[in-house]
Amino acid sequence: DAGFVWKDGAEIYAKVCAYCHEANVGPKILNRELPVAYIRAIVRSGILAMPAFRSSEIDDESLAKLANFISQKASQH
Amino acid sequence: MASKYIALPKGVSEKDFDAAIVKFREILGNDSVLTSAEQLAPYTKTMMPVSDAEHTLSAALLATTVEQIQKIVAVCNQYKVPIWTISTGKNLGYGSAAPAERGQVVLDLKRMNRILEVDKDLAFALVEPGVTYQQLYDYIKEHKLGLWLSMPAPTAIAGPVGNTLDRGVGYTPYGEQFLFACGMEVVLANGEVLRTGMGSMPNSNTWQVFKWGYGPYLDGIFTQSNYGIVTKFGFWLMPAPPAFKPFAIQYQHEEDIVEIVETIRPLRISGVIPNAVVIAHALYEAPVTAKRSDYVSGPGSIPDEAVHRIMKDHKLGIWNVYAALYGTQEQIDVNWKIVMEAFLRSGKAKILTEEEVAEDAAFTYRAKLMCGEMTLTEFSLYNWRGGGGSMWFAPVSQARGSETLKQMALTKQILAKYGLDYSGEFIVGMRDMHHIVDVLYDKTDPEQVKAAYQCFDELLTEFSARGYGTYRVNTAFMDKVAETYGPVQRNIHKTLKKALDPNGILAPGKSGIR
């Protein structure tokens, strides 16, 4: 009877990030091999028009998976 | 000596706060009590034109059970620690996840996120505060329940509990969210657990089907308030209709709002158009495809001439009505005929069906919002100026054409005085309008921050002077809005507060209540 937990980076990307980053709201972030540390920092602090996401929304472990997913090469998606 | 905390609660010594934190850790475990600057950073990002320092929290507590929350309030009472409760914490433009007052502890219920029940036949849901619309959407789909959600534009990342507790709105026939709420569970400041309505009755199975219960109806006092911590929340869901027909209607002149509203009101009140219709100004829809910087540079609000060029280039009306019909194909056909006749009468309206504008990005996201599909496309509003500044100015209006024009003109005039643009829409209830204006500014520009603050203050002053009240507001202006509703109401709010929360531990400052 546990609560919701994220499965993997692809799921978080599809159900949070993509709504802006694949919809002309935020910049494209996939296939740019953005540094993992940069992604994590931006998610946590937000930047300008982009809201911040708390560890209660995307826990540290899930954020690591998400950052890896976003930063990896196109061929690996 | 620098404190080990990034802020301390008002009137609480560091020693007492230390003791409270130790107890919070005993209740929740170390990992669920956040005090470091790094852990708390995501809570401090707001879009308001004030220093983030004014809304910096002292700690965040990640509770997942009712029992934990009961123990937390006991500690708060002991050390007089004020807590600011959030559910999904995506109250963008209204204060986001940050507390109303510096130093409050955020009780973050995002991880308390179980979907407790969704009943297919009776079409209701019972959920915990951390459930998002996306989570519920996926659950309904997976279990093939055939029910539709009604959500505000931040859909996927927002949730029904937090949104309804701030009396937010959606865009389907169930758009007036609180109207469709049915049954709450609330932890009171004294630690007792109240279930409202039929939920108070042992063995009852009608908590989510009959709202009122017996005696005074209490649910309302737990919305936009600080009288309790809502831990479970029931609400009704709309059965997916066999057919859905979204459409858009465009008008070319700002004065046409009078005709639009006069045309829509009878259709809305009679139920021919059943959903929370939107009448969006060109500048509200433009950011989906247009860039402000392509049309205007330098200071000042955007000139009408540039707005007209945007309309032409991006196929927008100055007013863009989005509405939908729901039901069987026969029902839709009958109502479509009535709608067409009403709008085509004066010859000013341009009616666009889904077939004609299916590729249009603004129409696409509007259609999704009107049928409970996830989209965050409306966040493009935040790109209009960029820079992360946004406050919702949301006065209530009669659904009367002359009134909407008056409000629109006054808003636009005050915004222009401060060099800001009118990005507004009217969300049509039956008799009311939520006149929603996004006061957009660049938060990285200190001059614009100052202008935006003064502009918002003047909007509230001028509107209340004319008897126009605000339905919801960001945390920096809650006291100001509370004042506009007069001393008698404010005193009652305070009397209730004292009775229910004598130590003032629950979100002091919410809606101006302390």
Coordinates of C-alpha atoms in Angstrom, one line a residue:
Chain A
D1 CA 0.0 0.0 0.0
A2 CA 2.9 2.3 -0.7
G3 CA 2.7 5.6 -2.4
F4 CA 3.8 6.5 -5.9
V5 CA 7.5 6.2 -6.9
W6 CA 9.2 6.9 -10.2
K7 CA 10.3 3.9 -12.3
D8 CA 13.2 5.4 -14.2
G9 CA 14.6 8.5 -15.9
A10 CA 12.6 8.1 -19.1
E11 CA 9.4 8.1 -17.2
I12 CA 10.2 11.3 -15.3
Y13 CA 11.3 12.9 -18.5
A14 CA 8.0 12.0 -20.2
K15 CA 5.7 12.9 -17.4
V16 CA 7.4 16.1 -16.2
C17 CA 10.0 17.6 -18.4
A18 CA 8.7 16.7 -21.9
Y19 CA 5.5 18.8 -21.4
C20 CA 7.7 21.9 -21.7
H21 CA 10.9 20.7 -23.3
E22 CA 9.2 19.0 -26.2
A23 CA 6.5 21.6 -26.5
N24 CA 8.3 24.8 -27.3
V25 CA 8.0 26.1 -23.8
G26 CA 11.5 25.2 -22.5
P27 CA 14.6 24.6 -24.7
K28 CA 15.4 21.2 -26.1
I29 CA 17.4 19.3 -23.6
L30 CA 17.6 15.8 -25.0
N31 CA 20.5 14.8 -27.2
R32 CA 22.6 17.7 -26.1
E33 CA 24.7 15.7 -23.7
L34 CA 24.2 18.3 -21.0
P35 CA 26.3 17.7 -17.9
V36 CA 24.6 15.6 -15.2
A37 CA 25.6 18.1 -12.5
Y38 CA 24.1 21.0 -14.5
I39 CA 20.8 19.2 -15.0
R40 CA 20.5 18.4 -11.3
A41 CA 21.3 21.9 -10.2
I42 CA 18.8 23.5 -12.6
V43 CA 16.0 21.1 -11.5
R44 CA 16.6 21.8 -7.9
S45 CA 16.9 25.6 -8.0
G46 CA 14.8 26.3 -11.0
I47 CA 15.9 29.0 -13.4
L48 CA 14.0 32.1 -14.6
A49 CA 10.8 30.9 -16.1
M50 CA 11.4 27.3 -15.1
P51 CA 10.1 26.2 -11.7
A52 CA 12.2 24.3 -9.2
F53 CA 11.5 20.7 -8.3
R54 CA 11.8 19.5 -4.7
S55 CA 13.3 16.2 -3.5
S56 CA 9.8 15.3 -2.4
E57 CA 8.7 15.5 -6.1
I58 CA 11.8 13.9 -7.6
D59 CA 13.9 12.3 -5.0
D60 CA 17.7 12.4 -5.3
E61 CA 18.1 8.9 -6.7
S62 CA 15.4 9.5 -9.3
L63 CA 17.0 12.9 -10.2
A64 CA 20.3 11.1 -10.8
K65 CA 18.5 8.7 -13.1
L66 CA 16.7 11.6 -14.9
A67 CA 20.0 13.5 -15.3
N68 CA 21.7 10.5 -16.7
F69 CA 18.8 9.9 -19.1
I70 CA 18.8 13.5 -20.4
S71 CA 22.6 13.7 -20.7
Q72 CA 23.2 10.5 -22.5
K73 CA 23.9 10.3 -26.3
A74 CA 21.0 10.3 -28.7
S75 CA 21.7 6.7 -29.7
Q76 CA 21.1 5.5 -26.2
H77 CA 17.6 6.9 -25.8
Chain B
M1 CA 27.3 33.9 15.2
A2 CA 25.7 32.6 12.1
S3 CA 22.7 30.3 12.6
K4 CA 22.9 26.8 11.3
Y5 CA 19.5 27.4 9.8
I6 CA 18.8 29.5 6.7
A7 CA 16.0 31.2 8.7
L8 CA 14.2 30.8 12.0
P9 CA 10.5 31.0 12.7
K10 CA 9.3 34.3 14.0
G11 CA 9.5 34.4 17.8
V12 CA 11.3 31.0 18.1
S13 CA 14.7 30.9 19.6
E14 CA 17.4 28.8 18.0
K15 CA 17.5 26.6 21.1
D16 CA 13.8 25.9 21.0
F17 CA 14.0 25.3 17.2
D18 CA 16.9 22.8 17.8
A19 CA 14.7 20.9 20.2
A20 CA 11.8 20.9 17.8
I21 CA 14.0 19.7 15.0
V22 CA 15.3 16.8 17.2
K23 CA 11.7 15.8 17.8
F24 CA 10.7 16.1 14.1
R25 CA 13.7 13.8 13.3
E26 CA 12.4 11.3 15.8
I27 CA 9.0 11.3 14.2
L28 CA 10.0 11.3 10.5
G29 CA 13.6 10.1 10.4
N30 CA 16.6 12.2 9.5
D31 CA 16.1 12.0 5.7
S32 CA 12.6 13.6 5.9
V33 CA 13.6 16.6 7.9
L34 CA 15.4 19.1 5.6
T35 CA 17.3 22.1 7.0
S36 CA 20.3 22.7 4.8
A37 CA 20.4 25.5 2.3
E38 CA 20.9 23.1 -0.5
Q39 CA 17.9 20.9 0.4
L40 CA 15.6 23.9 0.9
A41 CA 16.6 25.8 -2.3
P42 CA 13.7 24.4 -4.4
Y43 CA 11.2 25.8 -1.9
T44 CA 12.5 29.3 -2.1
K45 CA 11.9 30.0 -5.8
T46 CA 8.9 32.2 -6.2
M47 CA 7.7 34.4 -9.1
M48 CA 6.8 37.3 -6.8
P49 CA 8.4 40.8 -7.0
V50 CA 9.8 40.7 -3.5
S51 CA 13.0 39.4 -2.1
D52 CA 13.1 35.6 -1.7
A53 CA 14.4 36.3 1.8
E54 CA 10.9 37.4 2.8
H55 CA 9.6 33.9 2.1
T56 CA 12.5 31.8 3.1
L57 CA 11.6 28.7 5.1
S58 CA 13.5 27.4 8.1
A59 CA 13.0 23.7 7.4
A60 CA 10.9 21.3 5.5
L61 CA 9.2 18.2 6.9
L62 CA 8.2 15.3 4.5
A63 CA 5.4 13.5 6.2
T64 CA 3.6 10.5 4.8
T65 CA 1.0 9.5 7.4
V66 CA -1.8 11.1 9.4
E67 CA -0.1 9.8 12.6
Q68 CA 3.1 11.6 11.8
I69 CA 1.2 14.8 11.2
Q70 CA -0.6 14.5 14.5
K71 CA 2.8 14.2 16.2
I72 CA 4.2 17.1 14.3
V73 CA 1.5 19.5 15.4
A74 CA 2.0 18.4 19.0
V75 CA 5.7 19.4 18.7
C76 CA 4.7 22.7 16.9
N77 CA 2.3 23.5 19.8
Q78 CA 5.0 22.8 22.3
Y79 CA 7.6 25.1 20.7
K80 CA 5.2 27.5 18.9
V81 CA 6.6 26.5 15.6
P82 CA 4.5 27.7 12.6
I83 CA 4.0 25.3 9.7
W84 CA 3.1 26.1 6.1
T85 CA 1.4 23.1 4.5
I86 CA 1.8 22.3 0.8
S87 CA 0.5 19.3 -1.2
T88 CA 2.1 19.3 -4.6
G89 CA 3.4 22.8 -4.1
K90 CA 3.0 24.1 -7.6
N91 CA 1.1 27.3 -6.8
L92 CA 3.0 29.2 -9.4
G93 CA 2.1 32.9 -9.5
Y94 CA 0.5 32.6 -6.1
G95 CA 3.6 32.0 -4.0
S96 CA 4.7 28.6 -5.3
A97 CA 6.0 26.3 -2.4
A98 CA 7.3 29.0 -0.2
P99 CA 5.7 30.0 3.1
A100 CA 3.7 33.2 3.5
E101 CA 6.1 34.4 6.3
R102 CA 9.8 34.1 6.6
G103 CA 10.9 31.3 8.9
Q104 CA 7.9 29.1 8.7
V105 CA 8.5 25.3 8.5
V106 CA 7.1 23.8 5.3
L107 CA 5.0 20.7 5.9
D108 CA 5.5 19.1 2.5
L109 CA 2.9 16.4 1.8
K110 CA 4.0 15.6 -1.7
R111 CA 5.2 12.1 -0.6
M112 CA 1.8 11.4 1.0
N113 CA 0.6 10.4 -2.4
R114 CA -1.7 7.3 -2.4
I115 CA -4.8 7.1 -4.6
L116 CA -7.1 5.6 -2.0
E117 CA -10.1 4.9 -4.2
V118 CA -11.5 5.7 -7.5
D119 CA -15.1 4.5 -8.0
K120 CA -16.0 3.8 -11.6
D121 CA -19.8 3.6 -11.0
L122 CA -20.3 6.5 -8.6
A123 CA -17.5 8.5 -10.4
F124 CA -15.5 9.8 -7.5
A125 CA -12.0 9.7 -6.2
L126 CA -10.5 9.8 -2.7
V127 CA -6.8 10.8 -2.7
E128 CA -4.0 12.0 -0.4
P129 CA -2.4 15.5 -0.8
G130 CA 0.6 14.5 -2.8
V131 CA -1.3 12.9 -5.7
T132 CA -0.7 14.7 -9.0
Y133 CA -3.2 15.0 -11.8
Q134 CA -0.7 13.0 -14.0
Q135 CA -0.7 10.2 -11.4
L136 CA -4.4 10.1 -11.3
Y137 CA -4.7 10.3 -15.0
D138 CA -2.4 7.3 -15.5
Y139 CA -4.3 5.3 -12.8
I140 CA -7.7 6.0 -14.5
K141 CA -6.3 5.0 -17.8
E142 CA -4.6 1.9 -16.6
H143 CA -7.7 0.7 -14.9
K144 CA -9.9 1.7 -17.8
L145 CA -12.3 3.7 -15.5
G146 CA -13.6 6.0 -18.2
L147 CA -13.5 9.1 -16.0
W148 CA -12.2 12.6 -16.9
L149 CA -10.2 15.0 -14.7
S150 CA -10.7 18.7 -14.5
M151 CA -7.4 20.5 -13.9
P152 CA -5.8 24.0 -13.9
A153 CA -3.2 24.6 -16.7
P154 CA -0.2 23.2 -14.7
T155 CA -2.0 19.8 -15.1
A156 CA 0.7 17.1 -14.8
I157 CA 2.7 18.6 -12.0
A158 CA -0.2 20.0 -9.9
G159 CA -2.7 18.0 -7.9
P160 CA -6.4 18.0 -6.9
V161 CA -5.9 18.5 -3.2
G162 CA -3.7 21.6 -3.2
N163 CA -5.5 23.2 -6.1
T164 CA -9.0 22.7 -4.7
L165 CA -7.8 23.9 -1.2
D166 CA -6.8 27.2 -2.9
R167 CA -10.2 27.0 -4.8
G168 CA -8.6 26.8 -8.2
V169 CA -10.4 26.2 -11.4
G170 CA -10.3 23.9 -14.4
Y171 CA -11.8 24.0 -17.9
T172 CA -14.3 21.1 -18.2
P173 CA -17.9 21.0 -17.0
Y174 CA -16.4 20.2 -13.6
G175 CA -14.2 23.2 -13.8
E176 CA -15.3 24.9 -10.5
Q177 CA -13.2 22.4 -8.5
F178 CA -14.5 23.1 -5.0
L179 CA -18.1 22.7 -6.2
F180 CA -17.2 19.1 -7.0
A181 CA -15.3 18.4 -3.7
C182 CA -17.0 15.8 -1.5
G183 CA -15.5 14.9 1.9
M184 CA -12.3 15.8 3.6
E185 CA -10.1 14.4 6.4
V186 CA -8.4 17.1 8.4
V187 CA -5.8 17.0 11.1
L188 CA -6.7 19.9 13.5
A189 CA -4.2 21.9 15.4
N190 CA -5.0 20.0 18.6
G191 CA -4.1 16.7 16.8
E192 CA -7.7 15.5 16.4
V193 CA -8.7 14.0 13.0
L194 CA -11.9 15.4 11.6
R195 CA -13.7 13.8 8.7
T196 CA -16.2 16.2 7.2
G197 CA -19.7 15.4 5.9
M198 CA -20.7 11.8 6.0
G199 CA -17.1 10.9 6.9
S200 CA -17.7 11.5 10.6
M201 CA -20.1 8.6 10.7
P202 CA -18.7 5.2 11.7
N203 CA -19.2 2.6 8.9
S204 CA -20.6 5.2 6.5
N205 CA -20.1 4.5 2.7
T206 CA -21.4 7.8 1.6
W207 CA -18.4 10.1 2.4
Q208 CA -17.8 10.8 -1.3
V209 CA -21.4 10.9 -2.5
F210 CA -23.2 13.3 -0.2
K211 CA -21.5 16.5 0.6
W212 CA -23.3 18.1 3.5
G213 CA -23.6 15.5 6.3
Y214 CA -25.5 16.9 9.2
G215 CA -25.3 20.2 11.0
P216 CA -23.0 23.0 9.9
Y217 CA -21.2 22.2 6.6
L218 CA -17.5 22.7 7.4
D219 CA -15.5 21.9 4.2
G220 CA -15.4 25.5 3.1
I221 CA -13.6 26.7 6.2
F222 CA -10.6 24.5 5.3
T223 CA -10.2 26.1 1.9
Q224 CA -8.0 29.2 1.5
S225 CA -7.5 29.0 5.2
N226 CA -5.3 27.8 8.0
Y227 CA -7.7 26.0 10.3
G228 CA -6.5 22.4 9.6
I229 CA -4.2 20.2 7.6
V230 CA -6.2 18.3 4.9
T231 CA -4.9 14.7 4.7
K232 CA -7.5 13.1 2.5
F233 CA -9.8 14.6 -0.1
G234 CA -12.7 13.3 -2.0
F235 CA -14.1 14.7 -5.2
W236 CA -16.4 13.9 -8.1
L237 CA -15.2 13.0 -11.6
M238 CA -16.9 13.4 -14.9
P239 CA -17.8 10.3 -16.8
A240 CA -16.1 10.4 -20.2
P241 CA -18.8 11.4 -22.7
P242 CA -19.2 9.5 -25.9
A243 CA -18.4 12.6 -27.9
F244 CA -16.5 15.8 -27.3
K245 CA -16.5 18.8 -29.6
P246 CA -14.0 21.6 -28.7
F247 CA -14.2 24.8 -30.8
A248 CA -12.8 28.4 -30.9
I249 CA -14.5 31.6 -31.7
Q250 CA -12.5 34.7 -32.6
Y251 CA -13.4 38.4 -32.4
Q252 CA -11.4 41.3 -33.7
H253 CA -12.1 44.2 -31.4
E254 CA -11.6 44.6 -27.6
E255 CA -15.1 46.1 -27.3
D256 CA -16.5 42.9 -28.7
I257 CA -16.1 41.4 -25.2
V258 CA -19.5 42.9 -24.4
E259 CA -21.2 40.9 -27.2
I260 CA -19.2 37.8 -26.4
V261 CA -20.3 37.7 -22.7
E262 CA -23.9 38.6 -23.5
T263 CA -23.9 35.7 -26.0
I264 CA -22.3 33.2 -23.8
R265 CA -24.1 33.8 -20.5
P266 CA -27.5 32.4 -21.5
L267 CA -25.8 29.4 -23.2
R268 CA -23.8 28.8 -20.0
I269 CA -26.6 29.2 -17.5
S270 CA -28.9 27.0 -19.4
G271 CA -26.2 24.3 -19.8
V272 CA -26.0 24.4 -23.6
I273 CA -22.3 25.1 -23.2
P274 CA -21.5 23.2 -20.0
N275 CA -17.8 23.8 -19.4
A276 CA -15.8 26.6 -17.9
V277 CA -15.4 28.6 -21.1
V278 CA -12.4 30.8 -21.6
I279 CA -12.3 34.2 -23.3
A280 CA -8.6 34.8 -23.8
H281 CA -7.0 38.0 -25.0
A282 CA -4.6 37.8 -27.9
L283 CA -1.6 38.4 -25.5
Y284 CA -2.6 35.5 -23.4
E285 CA -2.5 33.0 -26.3
A286 CA 0.3 34.7 -28.3
P287 CA 3.2 33.3 -26.3
V288 CA 2.4 29.8 -27.5
T289 CA 3.9 30.7 -30.8
A290 CA 4.9 34.4 -30.8
K291 CA 7.9 36.1 -29.2
R292 CA 7.4 39.5 -27.7
S293 CA 10.9 40.5 -28.7
D294 CA 10.0 40.0 -32.4
Y295 CA 7.4 42.8 -32.1
V296 CA 8.6 45.3 -29.6
S297 CA 11.8 46.3 -27.8
G298 CA 12.7 48.8 -25.1
P299 CA 10.6 49.8 -22.1
G300 CA 6.8 50.3 -22.0
S301 CA 3.8 48.1 -22.6
I302 CA 3.2 46.7 -26.0
P303 CA 1.4 49.0 -28.4
D304 CA -2.0 48.0 -29.8
E305 CA -0.5 48.2 -33.3
A306 CA 2.0 45.4 -32.4
V307 CA -0.8 43.3 -30.9
H308 CA -2.7 43.6 -34.2
R309 CA 0.4 42.4 -36.1
I310 CA 0.7 39.4 -33.7
M311 CA -3.0 38.6 -34.3
K312 CA -2.5 38.6 -38.0
D313 CA 0.8 36.6 -38.0
H314 CA -0.4 34.0 -35.5
K315 CA -4.0 33.7 -36.6
L316 CA -5.5 35.0 -33.3
G317 CA -8.5 37.1 -32.5
I318 CA -8.1 39.9 -30.0
W319 CA -10.5 37.7 -28.0
N320 CA -10.3 34.0 -28.4
V321 CA -13.2 32.0 -27.0
Y322 CA -12.6 28.3 -26.2
A323 CA -15.5 26.2 -25.3
A324 CA -16.7 22.6 -25.9
L325 CA -19.8 20.4 -26.2
Y326 CA -20.1 17.0 -24.5
G327 CA -22.5 14.1 -24.8
T328 CA -23.8 11.8 -27.4
Q329 CA -23.3 12.9 -31.1
E330 CA -27.1 13.8 -31.2
Q331 CA -26.8 16.0 -28.1
I332 CA -23.8 17.7 -29.5
D333 CA -25.5 18.3 -32.9
V334 CA -28.5 19.9 -31.3
N335 CA -26.4 22.2 -29.1
W336 CA -24.0 23.1 -31.8
K337 CA -26.8 24.4 -33.9
I338 CA -27.9 26.6 -31.0
V339 CA -24.4 27.8 -30.4
M340 CA -23.8 28.7 -34.1
E341 CA -27.0 30.6 -34.3
A342 CA -26.2 32.6 -31.2
F343 CA -22.7 33.6 -32.3
L344 CA -23.3 34.1 -35.9
R345 CA -26.2 36.6 -35.3
S346 CA -24.2 39.8 -35.4
G347 CA -21.7 38.7 -38.1
K348 CA -18.7 39.6 -35.9
A349 CA -17.7 36.1 -34.8
K350 CA -15.4 33.8 -36.6
I351 CA -16.2 30.2 -35.5
L352 CA -13.4 27.7 -35.9
T353 CA -14.0 23.9 -35.5
E354 CA -11.5 21.3 -34.5
E355 CA -11.2 20.3 -38.1
E356 CA -10.1 23.8 -39.1
V357 CA -7.6 24.5 -36.4
A358 CA -6.4 21.0 -35.4
E359 CA -2.8 22.0 -36.1
D360 CA -3.0 25.2 -34.1
A361 CA -0.8 25.0 -31.0
A362 CA -3.0 27.3 -28.9
F363 CA -6.2 25.5 -29.9
T364 CA -4.5 22.1 -29.2
Y365 CA -3.6 22.9 -25.6
R366 CA -7.0 24.5 -25.0
A367 CA -8.8 21.4 -26.3
K368 CA -6.7 19.2 -24.0
L369 CA -7.5 21.3 -20.9
M370 CA -11.2 21.0 -21.8
C371 CA -11.1 17.2 -21.9
G372 CA -8.8 16.5 -19.0
E373 CA -5.6 15.7 -20.9
M374 CA -2.2 16.7 -19.6
T375 CA -0.4 19.7 -21.1
L376 CA 1.9 22.4 -19.8
T377 CA 1.8 24.5 -22.9
E378 CA 0.2 27.5 -21.2
F379 CA 3.5 27.9 -19.3
S380 CA 4.7 29.7 -22.5
L381 CA 3.2 32.7 -20.8
Y382 CA 6.3 32.8 -18.6
N383 CA 8.4 33.3 -21.8
W384 CA 6.5 36.4 -22.9
R385 CA 8.8 38.6 -20.8
G386 CA 10.9 35.9 -19.4
G387 CA 12.9 36.3 -16.2
G388 CA 10.7 34.4 -13.9
G389 CA 8.3 37.1 -12.8
S390 CA 4.6 36.4 -12.7
M391 CA 1.6 37.2 -10.4
W392 CA -2.0 36.3 -11.0
F393 CA -4.3 39.3 -10.7
A394 CA -7.7 37.6 -10.4
P395 CA -10.7 39.9 -9.7
V396 CA -14.2 38.4 -9.8
S397 CA -16.6 39.9 -12.2
Q398 CA -20.3 39.5 -13.1
A399 CA -20.8 37.6 -16.3
R400 CA -22.1 40.8 -17.8
G401 CA -20.6 42.3 -20.9
S402 CA -20.4 45.9 -19.7
E403 CA -18.6 44.8 -16.6
T404 CA -16.0 42.7 -18.3
L405 CA -15.1 45.6 -20.7
K406 CA -14.8 47.9 -17.7
Q407 CA -12.5 45.6 -15.8
M408 CA -10.4 44.8 -18.9
A409 CA -10.0 48.5 -19.7
L410 CA -9.1 49.4 -16.1
T411 CA -6.6 46.6 -15.9
K412 CA -4.9 47.4 -19.2
Q413 CA -4.7 51.1 -18.2
I414 CA -3.0 50.4 -14.9
L415 CA -0.6 47.8 -16.4
A416 CA 0.4 50.3 -19.1
K417 CA 1.2 52.9 -16.5
Y418 CA 3.9 50.6 -15.3
G419 CA 5.1 49.5 -18.7
L420 CA 3.4 46.0 -18.5
D421 CA 1.2 44.2 -20.9
Y422 CA -2.4 43.0 -20.6
S423 CA -2.2 39.2 -20.7
G424 CA -5.7 38.4 -19.5
E425 CA -8.5 35.9 -19.9
F426 CA -12.0 35.5 -18.5
I427 CA -12.9 32.0 -17.2
V428 CA -16.7 31.9 -17.4
G429 CA -18.7 30.4 -14.5
M430 CA -22.4 30.6 -15.0
R431 CA -23.0 34.0 -13.4
D432 CA -19.4 34.9 -12.6
M433 CA -16.1 35.4 -14.3
H434 CA -12.7 34.7 -12.9
H435 CA -10.9 37.6 -14.7
I436 CA -7.4 36.2 -14.7
V437 CA -4.5 38.4 -15.6
D438 CA -0.9 37.3 -15.7
V439 CA 1.1 40.2 -14.4
L440 CA 4.3 39.3 -16.2
Y441 CA 7.7 41.0 -15.6
D442 CA 11.4 40.2 -15.6
K443 CA 12.4 39.3 -12.1
T444 CA 16.1 39.8 -13.0
D445 CA 15.4 43.5 -13.7
P446 CA 15.2 45.4 -10.4
E447 CA 13.3 48.3 -12.0
Q448 CA 10.7 46.0 -13.4
V449 CA 10.4 44.2 -10.1
K450 CA 9.6 47.5 -8.4
A451 CA 7.2 48.5 -11.1
A452 CA 5.4 45.1 -10.9
Y453 CA 5.0 45.3 -7.2
Q454 CA 3.6 48.8 -7.4
C455 CA 1.4 47.9 -10.3
F456 CA -0.1 44.9 -8.5
D457 CA -0.7 47.0 -5.4
E458 CA -2.5 49.7 -7.5
L459 CA -4.6 47.0 -9.3
L460 CA -5.8 45.8 -5.9
T461 CA -6.4 49.3 -4.6
E462 CA -8.3 50.5 -7.7
F463 CA -10.4 47.4 -8.1
S464 CA -11.5 47.2 -4.5
A465 CA -12.4 50.9 -4.6
R466 CA -14.9 50.0 -7.3
G467 CA -16.2 47.0 -5.4
Y468 CA -14.3 44.4 -7.3
G469 CA -12.8 41.7 -5.1
T470 CA -10.0 39.2 -5.7
Y471 CA -10.7 35.5 -5.5
R472 CA -7.2 34.3 -4.8
V473 CA -3.8 36.0 -4.4
N474 CA -0.1 35.4 -4.0
T475 CA 1.4 35.3 -0.5
A476 CA 2.9 38.8 -0.7
F477 CA -0.5 40.4 -1.0
M478 CA -2.7 38.2 1.2
D479 CA -3.1 40.8 3.9
K480 CA -3.9 43.5 1.5
V481 CA -6.7 41.4 -0.1
A482 CA -8.0 40.3 3.3
E483 CA -8.4 44.0 4.2
T484 CA -10.6 44.6 1.1
Y485 CA -13.2 42.3 2.4
G486 CA -13.8 44.4 5.5
P487 CA -13.3 44.1 9.3
V488 CA -16.3 42.0 10.1
Q489 CA -15.2 39.1 8.0
R490 CA -11.7 39.4 9.1
N491 CA -12.7 39.3 12.8
I492 CA -14.8 36.1 12.2
H493 CA -11.8 34.6 10.5
K494 CA -9.6 35.5 13.5
T495 CA -12.2 34.3 16.1
L496 CA -12.3 30.9 14.3
K497 CA -8.5 30.9 14.2
K498 CA -8.2 31.4 17.9
A499 CA -10.7 28.7 18.7
L500 CA -9.2 26.1 16.4
D501 CA -5.5 27.0 16.7
P502 CA -4.9 28.9 19.9
N503 CA -1.1 28.7 19.5
G504 CA -1.2 30.0 15.9
I505 CA 0.9 27.2 14.5
L506 CA -1.0 26.6 11.3
A507 CA 0.2 28.8 8.4
P508 CA -0.2 32.2 10.2
G509 CA -0.7 34.8 7.4
K510 CA -2.7 32.6 5.0
S511 CA -5.4 34.7 3.6
G512 CA -4.4 37.4 6.1
I513 CA -5.5 35.2 9.1
R514 CA -3.3 35.1 12.2

